[in-house]
PDB file of C-alpha atoms in Angstrom:
ATOM      1  CA  MET A   1      81.142 -37.393-164.032  1.00 53.00           C
ATOM      2  CA  PRO A   2      78.945 -37.623-167.139  1.00 59.00           C
ATOM      3  CA  SER A   3      76.226 -40.215-167.237  1.00 77.00           C
ATOM      4  CA  ARG A   4      76.794 -43.450-169.075  1.00 89.00           C
ATOM      5  CA  ARG A   5      74.458 -44.658-171.809  1.00 92.00           C
ATOM      6  CA  LEU A   6      72.482 -47.896-171.534  1.00 93.00           C
ATOM      7  CA  LEU A   7      70.359 -49.390-174.292  1.00 95.00           C
ATOM      8  CA  LEU A   8      67.491 -51.346-172.741  1.00 96.00           C
ATOM      9  CA  VAL A   9      65.863 -53.826-175.133  1.00 95.00           C
ATOM     10  CA  GLU A  10      62.710 -54.940-173.317  1.00 94.00           C
ATOM     11  CA  ASP A  11      59.195 -55.516-174.663  1.00 94.00           C
ATOM     12  CA  THR A  12      57.448 -55.491-171.261  1.00 92.00           C
ATOM     13  CA  ALA A  13      56.791 -51.904-170.167  1.00 95.00           C
ATOM     14  CA  ALA A  14      56.605 -52.820-166.463  1.00 93.00           C
ATOM     15  CA  ASP A  15      60.057 -54.464-166.567  1.00 92.00           C
ATOM     16  CA  ALA A  16      61.522 -51.457-168.389  1.00 95.00           C
ATOM     17  CA  THR A  17      60.054 -49.136-165.756  1.00 95.00           C
ATOM     18  CA  LEU A  18      61.531 -51.296-162.988  1.00 93.00           C
ATOM     19  CA  VAL A  19      65.007 -51.220-164.566  1.00 93.00           C
ATOM     20  CA  ARG A  20      64.870 -47.419-164.842  1.00 93.00           C
ATOM     21  CA  PHE A  21      63.721 -47.136-161.216  1.00 92.00           C
ATOM     22  CA  TYR A  22      66.529 -49.400-159.947  1.00 92.00           C
ATOM     23  CA  LEU A  23      69.138 -47.453-161.866  1.00 91.00           C
ATOM     24  CA  ARG A  24      67.861 -44.146-160.474  1.00 90.00           C
ATOM     25  CA  GLN A  25      67.871 -45.539-156.923  1.00 90.00           C
ATOM     26  CA  TYR A  26      71.140 -47.499-156.866  1.00 88.00           C
ATOM     27  CA  ALA A  27      73.467 -46.406-159.663  1.00 87.00           C
ATOM     28  CA  HIS A  28      76.004 -43.662-159.062  1.00 82.00           C
ATOM     29  CA  PRO A  29      76.984 -42.185-161.430  1.00 80.00           C
ATOM     30  CA  MET A  30      73.740 -42.287-163.291  1.00 87.00           C
ATOM     31  CA  TRP A  31      72.869 -44.175-166.440  1.00 91.00           C
ATOM     32  CA  GLU A  32      71.052 -42.477-169.305  1.00 92.00           C
ATOM     33  CA  VAL A  33      68.589 -45.156-170.423  1.00 94.00           C
ATOM     34  CA  THR A  34      67.213 -45.503-173.945  1.00 95.00           C
ATOM     35  CA  HIS A  35      64.377 -48.020-174.051  1.00 97.00           C
ATOM     36  CA  VAL A  36      63.367 -49.898-177.202  1.00 97.00           C
ATOM     37  CA  ALA A  37      60.885 -52.763-177.391  1.00 96.00           C
ATOM     38  CA  THR A  38      62.045 -54.703-180.466  1.00 94.00           C
ATOM     39  CA  LEU A  39      65.201 -56.238-181.845  1.00 92.00           C
ATOM     40  CA  GLU A  40      64.873 -54.148-184.999  1.00 93.00           C
ATOM     41  CA  ALA A  41      64.693 -50.931-182.959  1.00 94.00           C
ATOM     42  CA  ALA A  42      67.801 -52.032-181.046  1.00 93.00           C
ATOM     43  CA  GLN A  43      69.699 -52.624-184.276  1.00 92.00           C
ATOM     44  CA  GLU A  44      68.641 -49.164-185.487  1.00 93.00           C
ATOM     45  CA  ALA A  45      69.835 -47.582-182.215  1.00 94.00           C
ATOM     46  CA  LEU A  46      73.199 -49.330-182.655  1.00 93.00           C
ATOM     47  CA  ARG A  47      73.842 -48.157-186.209  1.00 90.00           C
ATOM     48  CA  PRO A  48      77.416 -46.895-186.652  1.00 87.00           C
ATOM     49  CA  GLU A  49      76.495 -43.213-187.029  1.00 89.00           C
ATOM     50  CA  ALA A  50      74.443 -43.157-183.784  1.00 88.00           C
ATOM     51  CA  LEU A  51      75.845 -42.071-180.429  1.00 89.00           C
ATOM     52  CA  PRO A  52      77.502 -45.089-178.822  1.00 89.00           C
ATOM     53  CA  TYR A  53      76.141 -46.899-175.790  1.00 92.00           C
ATOM     54  CA  ASP A  54      78.189 -48.138-172.858  1.00 90.00           C
ATOM     55  CA  LEU A  55      76.052 -51.166-171.997  1.00 90.00           C
ATOM     56  CA  LEU A  56      73.232 -53.172-173.542  1.00 91.00           C
ATOM     57  CA  LEU A  57      70.575 -54.864-171.414  1.00 92.00           C
ATOM     58  CA  LEU A  58      68.665 -57.410-173.502  1.00 89.00           C
ATOM     59  CA  ASP A  59      65.446 -59.265-172.704  1.00 88.00           C
ATOM     60  CA  LEU A  60      65.725 -62.658-174.402  1.00 82.00           C
ATOM     61  CA  GLY A  61      61.961 -63.068-174.537  1.00 81.00           C
ATOM     62  CA  LEU A  62      61.367 -60.597-177.358  1.00 85.00           C
ATOM     63  CA  PRO A  63      58.500 -61.504-179.683  1.00 85.00           C
ATOM     64  CA  GLY A  64      59.405 -62.779-183.133  1.00 85.00           C
ATOM     65  CA  THR A  65      62.883 -64.070-182.304  1.00 82.00           C
ATOM     66  CA  THR A  66      64.646 -66.670-180.200  1.00 74.00           C
ATOM     67  CA  GLY A  67      66.946 -65.564-177.420  1.00 73.00           C
ATOM     68  CA  ALA A  68      70.076 -66.966-179.065  1.00 75.00           C
ATOM     69  CA  SER A  69      69.185 -65.359-182.386  1.00 80.00           C
ATOM     70  CA  ALA A  70      68.646 -61.965-180.757  1.00 82.00           C
ATOM     71  CA  LEU A  71      71.949 -62.212-178.934  1.00 80.00           C
ATOM     72  CA  HIS A  72      73.838 -63.176-182.100  1.00 79.00           C
ATOM     73  CA  ARG A  73      72.236 -60.357-184.105  1.00 83.00           C
ATOM     74  CA  LEU A  74      73.101 -57.732-181.503  1.00 84.00           C
ATOM     75  CA  TYR A  75      76.660 -58.989-181.040  1.00 78.00           C
ATOM     76  CA  SER A  76      77.198 -58.318-184.734  1.00 77.00           C
ATOM     77  CA  CYS A  77      76.496 -54.590-184.281  1.00 77.00           C
ATOM     78  CA  ALA A  78      77.304 -53.911-180.610  1.00 72.00           C
ATOM     79  CA  CYS A  79      80.755 -53.108-179.310  1.00 78.00           C
ATOM     80  CA  MET A  80      79.881 -53.035-175.623  1.00 82.00           C
ATOM     81  CA  PRO A  81      79.069 -55.435-172.821  1.00 83.00           C
ATOM     82  CA  ILE A  82      75.709 -57.190-173.109  1.00 83.00           C
ATOM     83  CA  ILE A  83      73.734 -58.332-170.084  1.00 84.00           C
ATOM     84  CA  VAL A  84      70.863 -60.704-170.772  1.00 83.00           C
ATOM     85  CA  LEU A  85      67.602 -60.534-168.820  1.00 83.00           C
ATOM     86  CA  SER A  86      65.380 -63.595-168.946  1.00 77.00           C
ATOM     87  CA  ASN A  87      62.852 -65.653-167.036  1.00 73.00           C
ATOM     88  CA  ALA A  88      64.555 -68.881-168.108  1.00 66.00           C
ATOM     89  CA  ASP A  89      67.464 -70.091-165.961  1.00 58.00           C
ATOM     90  CA  GLU A  90      68.523 -72.689-168.545  1.00 55.00           C
ATOM     91  CA  GLU A  91      69.487 -69.934-170.985  1.00 56.00           C
ATOM     92  CA  ALA A  92      72.253 -68.802-168.625  1.00 56.00           C
ATOM     93  CA  MET A  93      74.773 -71.369-169.865  1.00 52.00           C
ATOM     94  CA  HIS A  94      74.255 -70.446-173.511  1.00 54.00           C
ATOM     95  CA  CYS A  95      74.522 -66.715-172.804  1.00 57.00           C
ATOM     96  CA  THR A  96      77.636 -67.142-170.696  1.00 54.00           C
ATOM     97  CA  ALA A  97      79.236 -69.235-173.446  1.00 47.00           C
ATOM     98  CA  LEU A  98      78.618 -66.334-175.827  1.00 52.00           C
ATOM     99  CA  GLY A  99      80.305 -63.922-173.434  1.00 58.00           C
ATOM    100  CA  ALA A 100      77.176 -62.163-172.199  1.00 61.00           C
ATOM    101  CA  GLY A 101      76.365 -61.550-168.574  1.00 68.00           C
ATOM    102  CA  PHE A 102      73.112 -63.050-167.376  1.00 68.00           C
ATOM    103  CA  VAL A 103      70.516 -62.245-164.739  1.00 73.00           C
ATOM    104  CA  THR A 104      67.065 -63.695-164.285  1.00 73.00           C
ATOM    105  CA  LYS A 105      64.140 -61.329-163.925  1.00 78.00           C
ATOM    106  CA  THR A 106      63.340 -62.990-160.584  1.00 77.00           C
ATOM    107  CA  ALA A 107      66.823 -62.181-159.292  1.00 78.00           C
ATOM    108  CA  MET A 108      66.467 -58.615-160.559  1.00 80.00           C
ATOM    109  CA  VAL A 109      63.214 -58.153-158.626  1.00 80.00           C
ATOM    110  CA  ASN A 110      64.519 -59.850-155.470  1.00 84.00           C
ATOM    111  CA  ASN A 111      67.878 -58.034-155.320  1.00 85.00           C
ATOM    112  CA  ALA A 112      67.732 -54.574-156.872  1.00 87.00           C
ATOM    113  CA  ALA A 113      71.099 -53.428-155.546  1.00 88.00           C
ATOM    114  CA  GLY A 114      72.747 -56.670-156.700  1.00 87.00           C
ATOM    115  CA  PHE A 115      71.235 -56.231-160.151  1.00 86.00           C
ATOM    116  CA  VAL A 116      72.661 -52.719-160.473  1.00 89.00           C
ATOM    117  CA  GLN A 117      76.011 -53.964-159.145  1.00 87.00           C
ATOM    118  CA  LEU A 118      76.068 -56.620-161.892  1.00 83.00           C
ATOM    119  CA  LEU A 119      75.574 -53.908-164.517  1.00 85.00           C
ATOM    120  CA  GLU A 120      78.326 -51.791-162.966  1.00 86.00           C
ATOM    121  CA  GLU A 121      80.752 -54.727-162.840  1.00 84.00           C
ATOM    122  CA  ALA A 122      80.078 -55.647-166.467  1.00 81.00           C
ATOM    123  CA  TYR A 123      80.763 -52.074-167.517  1.00 84.00           C
ATOM    124  CA  GLN A 124      83.948 -51.775-165.422  1.00 84.00           C
ATOM    125  CA  ASN A 125      85.269 -55.122-166.713  1.00 82.00           C
ATOM    126  CA  TYR A 126      84.620 -53.976-170.256  1.00 81.00           C
ATOM    127  CA  LEU A 127      86.560 -50.748-169.646  1.00 82.00           C
ATOM    128  CA  LYS A 128      89.528 -52.678-168.221  1.00 84.00           C
ATOM    129  CA  THR A 129      89.544 -55.103-171.143  1.00 79.00           C
ATOM    130  CA  ARG A 130      89.271 -52.309-173.692  1.00 75.00           C
ATOM    131  CA  SER A 131      92.116 -50.442-171.997  1.00 79.00           C
ATOM    132  CA  LEU A 132      94.334 -53.528-172.110  1.00 78.00           C
ATOM    133  CA  LEU A 133      93.508 -54.152-175.763  1.00 73.00           C
ATOM    134  CA  ASP A 134      94.181 -50.514-176.637  1.00 74.00           C
ATOM    135  CA  ALA A 135      97.545 -50.645-174.857  1.00 77.00           C
ATOM    136  CA  ALA A 136      98.475 -53.887-176.608  1.00 76.00           C
ATOM    137  CA  SER A 137      97.681 -52.418-180.020  1.00 71.00           C
ATOM    138  CA  GLU A 138      99.815 -49.294-179.588  1.00 68.00           C
ATOM    139  CA  PRO A 139     102.980 -49.495-181.664  1.00 64.00           C
ATOM    140  CA  SER A 140     106.173 -49.703-179.717  1.00 60.00           C
ATOM    141  CA  PHE A 141     109.407 -48.371-181.119  1.00 57.00           C
ATOM    142  CA  PRO A 142     112.846 -49.397-179.966  1.00 59.00           C
ATOM    143  CA  GLU A 143     114.697 -46.649-178.195  1.00 61.00           C
ATOM    144  CA  ASP A 144     117.076 -44.707-180.398  1.00 55.00           C
ATOM    145  CA  SER A 145     120.571 -45.585-179.231  1.00 54.00           C
ATOM    146  CA  HIS A 146     122.158 -42.851-181.378  1.00 57.00           C
ATOM    147  CA  ALA A 147     120.825 -39.906-179.407  1.00 52.00           C
TER     148      ALA A 147
END
């Protein structure tokens, strides 16, 4: 099975390294990870002519932007599930209301396998939803009774 593509938007190099390590250890099939450190770089990676990603993992603590602003800006150019990483538990409600998954960095460190499972579940749920939407948008034609 080909690897899936994950865009990791994280300004802390140590956290990015940890995410890559966890995915190598616990994710099967593998994720191909592209790491960027700024919101602007993420938007560039998500431009329409670029190869698509399957999942976006976003640190809400990026310099120069608020978490909600970053999430809104990426939703406008991302057609994939978004999982938010943050140190702030109180941001969970806002992120969930916007349809993003949420995990604290503390939970990520304390439960590596659970963190990877959350990413896998978000991706699988997205695939199911997309499949249902695709099926619902297919035209249906009445059967020809004159055959």
